[in-house]
Every structure is written in C-alpha cells, then in structure tokens.
Amino acid sequence: MPEKRPNPPTVRLRRLAAELRRLRAAASLTREEVTERTGINGVTLYRIEKARARPQKRTLLALLELYAASDAQRADLLAVQSGSHDQGWLRPYHSELPEEYTAYIGFEAEARTVRNYESLFVPGLAQTESYARAVIKGVLPTASQIEVDQRVQARIERQAVLAKASPLQLWAIMDEAAVRRLVGGREVMREQTQHLLQLADEPHVTLQVIPFGTGAHAGMTGSFVHMDFPDAQDPELVYVDTPAGDLFLESETEIRRYKSMFEHLQAVALGPGESADLLASVCRSG
C-alpha cells in the first residue's frame, strides 16, 4: 500500500511555525541548542519550524517555556495549535493532485485578498469550465481524462471563494496575450471574455489588462500570486508556478519585492474601466 501523503500546511500552521521561529531567534538559540535543552528531536523541530508538522501540545509547551513566552503568547499559540490541523476545504480527490497545488488551494480558501498577475492565462479564479479544460489539456498533453477532470473540478470549486458571504477580494492583472490567445477556439474565448466582463462588475473583483502597446514591463518574467489573510498576524505569502516546480515565498524581502512588482503592474496596466472596454472589444471581434 502506498504511503499516505501528509496534508499540506494550513495558514494557522504557517503562523505557528513563524511565531516559533521568531521566539527562538529572540531567545538567541540555535536549533541544536533547543534540542539539547528540551530533548526535542532536531528533525522534528526543523519540520515544526517549516510548517511541515503540527507540534504536540507538550512539545509546544516545552518550547514556549524555553523561549520564556508571555502568558498572552502562550494562550495565542496554544489556540493556534489546536486549530492548525483544520482543512475543511480538502476534498477526497485532492489527494490525487500535486501536493503544492493542494497547499495553494488551502491558502487561497483562507485568504482575505489575492493579487494575481498572469502573463499567458486568464487567472484560475476567473476561468470558465470550458476554458479551464482547454488550458489543462494544452498544458498537460499526457494527462489522462480522469486527471483532466479532477483538475477542472478543483479549479471550478476554487471559485466558490468569490461567492461566499465575505468574498475573497480579487485583484487580477493580465497581459493582453492572455485574452487574445484562442484557447479552446473562438466560442470558448468569447464565453470566457463575457465571463470576465461579468466578474469585473463585482465590487470585490478588480480586473486590469496590460496592453501590447505598453511594451516591456516587470511582469514579463512570469506570473505570481500574492495573498494576505484576515488575521494580520498570519504571514503573507507569494506563490510562483515555475517549470522547475511551485514555490511558496514568505520572507519579508520576497514579499516586499513582489508587492512592489504588483504595484508597478497596476500603474502600467489600463484602468478597470479601460480594461473592460478592451475586453468588450475582444469579445466583439471574437
């Protein structure tokens, strides 16, 4: 029987890991010193600090004691620990999807704001089912029909975050190439463009397009997603999908760099109204 894949990290688990790293640094302790003084296995401590493992309560208490955490910090992190395993968003078939993708789905489901730049595709949260199926078949030509169906289903289910009571705030910027490329044919693209125009009318969705006439711009290096979360204490996250693998970036330097890049793209893109005009023109010409 194949080994069961561990669940991907949740936002709470990432927050717990970040706070434990910060407390250890504030106590001027190395991981080796923590291991010597607590008896906690070094590999276990590494996995806890990388949000790859949820610490048991007694382990967390030992760390908080060593780090001289305040009563308020103890109460907060114990509450985070007790809910860090919650993955109500996970579907049974998600175990068949790549681990990084299921982690991304989880973070997106818990996010407050998603800022997404796409150079070649319509953003996943804005894709129609027909467009999503054509994209997945094109990008993964060797995928089986079952694999394609699972990915399409996951992509459409993700969009529920835009329809919940407190919807996700989505700011999506696309290069004009994303709306001009005939993915799936003219009818599929006409339906997709109409859907984008409908989304653009939603108060929690902002869509911008960078026209070809802009020339070279910062987004030409590739697509990315920046997320923040309802609790200000939960660390922000940048997700980059590369041919070499998916990356989750969370250092302050990386977050600042991608936030600055997104602000630059906002400035060079057409405004929301002009972007809607361009999409309407594409729809008519399609």
mmCIF file of N, CA, C and O in Angstrom, residues 11-13 15-16 54 75-85 234:
data_model
loop_
_atom_site.group_PDB
_atom_site.id
_atom_site.type_symbol
_atom_site.label_atom_id
_atom_site.label_comp_id
_atom_site.label_asym_id
_atom_site.label_seq_id
_atom_site.Cartn_x
_atom_site.Cartn_y
_atom_site.Cartn_z
ATOM 1 N N VAL A 11 -2.911 27.849 6.941
ATOM 2 C CA VAL A 11 -2.455 29.181 7.330
ATOM 3 C C VAL A 11 -2.096 29.207 8.811
ATOM 4 O O VAL A 11 -1.085 29.789 9.216
ATOM 5 N N ARG A 12 -2.903 28.552 9.639
ATOM 6 C CA ARG A 12 -2.619 28.529 11.077
ATOM 7 C C ARG A 12 -1.295 27.832 11.374
ATOM 8 O O ARG A 12 -0.529 28.259 12.245
ATOM 9 N N LEU A 13 -1.013 26.744 10.666
ATOM 10 C CA LEU A 13 0.243 26.034 10.897
ATOM 11 C C LEU A 13 1.427 26.907 10.482
ATOM 12 O O LEU A 13 2.465 26.919 11.145
ATOM 13 N N ARG A 15 1.470 30.168 10.549
ATOM 14 C CA ARG A 15 1.580 31.208 11.562
ATOM 15 C C ARG A 15 2.291 30.674 12.803
ATOM 16 O O ARG A 15 3.161 31.342 13.373
ATOM 17 N N LEU A 16 1.917 29.478 13.228
ATOM 18 C CA LEU A 16 2.548 28.873 14.394
ATOM 19 C C LEU A 16 4.046 28.692 14.154
ATOM 20 O O LEU A 16 4.875 29.009 15.024
ATOM 21 N N ARG A 54 2.694 19.436 12.756
ATOM 22 C CA ARG A 54 1.970 20.111 13.830
ATOM 23 C C ARG A 54 2.522 19.628 15.161
ATOM 24 O O ARG A 54 2.500 18.429 15.444
ATOM 25 N N ALA A 75 -1.163 31.624 25.366
ATOM 26 C CA ALA A 75 -2.583 31.413 25.095
ATOM 27 C C ALA A 75 -2.869 31.488 23.599
ATOM 28 O O ALA A 75 -3.621 30.672 23.043
ATOM 29 N N ASP A 76 -2.259 32.454 22.927
ATOM 30 C CA ASP A 76 -2.485 32.643 21.493
ATOM 31 C C ASP A 76 -1.980 31.443 20.701
ATOM 32 O O ASP A 76 -2.698 30.890 19.854
ATOM 33 N N LEU A 77 -0.747 31.003 20.978
ATOM 34 C CA LEU A 77 -0.163 29.925 20.188
ATOM 35 C C LEU A 77 -0.784 28.574 20.510
ATOM 36 O O LEU A 77 -0.887 27.712 19.635
ATOM 37 N N LEU A 78 -1.235 28.383 21.730
ATOM 38 C CA LEU A 78 -1.959 27.143 22.043
ATOM 39 C C LEU A 78 -3.295 27.095 21.304
ATOM 40 O O LEU A 78 -3.722 26.035 20.834
ATOM 41 N N ALA A 79 -3.945 28.250 21.172
ATOM 42 C CA ALA A 79 -5.199 28.304 20.414
ATOM 43 C C ALA A 79 -4.943 28.043 18.938
ATOM 44 O O ALA A 79 -5.715 27.345 18.267
ATOM 45 N N VAL A 80 -3.845 28.601 18.417
ATOM 46 C CA VAL A 80 -3.481 28.361 17.014
ATOM 47 C C VAL A 80 -3.177 26.881 16.806
ATOM 48 O O VAL A 80 -3.624 26.268 15.835
ATOM 49 N N GLN A 81 -2.428 26.285 17.753
ATOM 50 C CA GLN A 81 -2.054 24.878 17.630
ATOM 51 C C GLN A 81 -3.270 23.964 17.602
ATOM 52 O O GLN A 81 -3.325 23.009 16.835
ATOM 53 N N SER A 82 -4.272 24.300 18.404
ATOM 54 C CA SER A 82 -5.446 23.435 18.491
ATOM 55 C C SER A 82 -6.256 23.425 17.202
ATOM 56 O O SER A 82 -6.976 22.473 16.916
ATOM 57 N N GLY A 83 -6.137 24.484 16.389
ATOM 58 C CA GLY A 83 -6.891 24.533 15.133
ATOM 59 C C GLY A 83 -6.030 24.428 13.900
ATOM 60 O O GLY A 83 -6.523 24.566 12.784
ATOM 61 N N SER A 84 -4.736 24.151 14.080
ATOM 62 C CA SER A 84 -3.815 24.176 12.939
ATOM 63 C C SER A 84 -3.993 23.016 11.978
ATOM 64 O O SER A 84 -3.448 23.024 10.890
ATOM 65 N N HIS A 85 -4.756 21.991 12.390
ATOM 66 C CA HIS A 85 -4.972 20.830 11.519
ATOM 67 C C HIS A 85 -6.232 20.953 10.687
ATOM 68 O O HIS A 85 -6.527 20.090 9.863
ATOM 69 N N ASP A 234 -1.160 36.516 10.639
ATOM 70 C CA ASP A 234 -0.829 35.424 9.726
ATOM 71 C C ASP A 234 0.091 35.958 8.631
ATOM 72 O O ASP A 234 -0.230 36.950 7.972
#
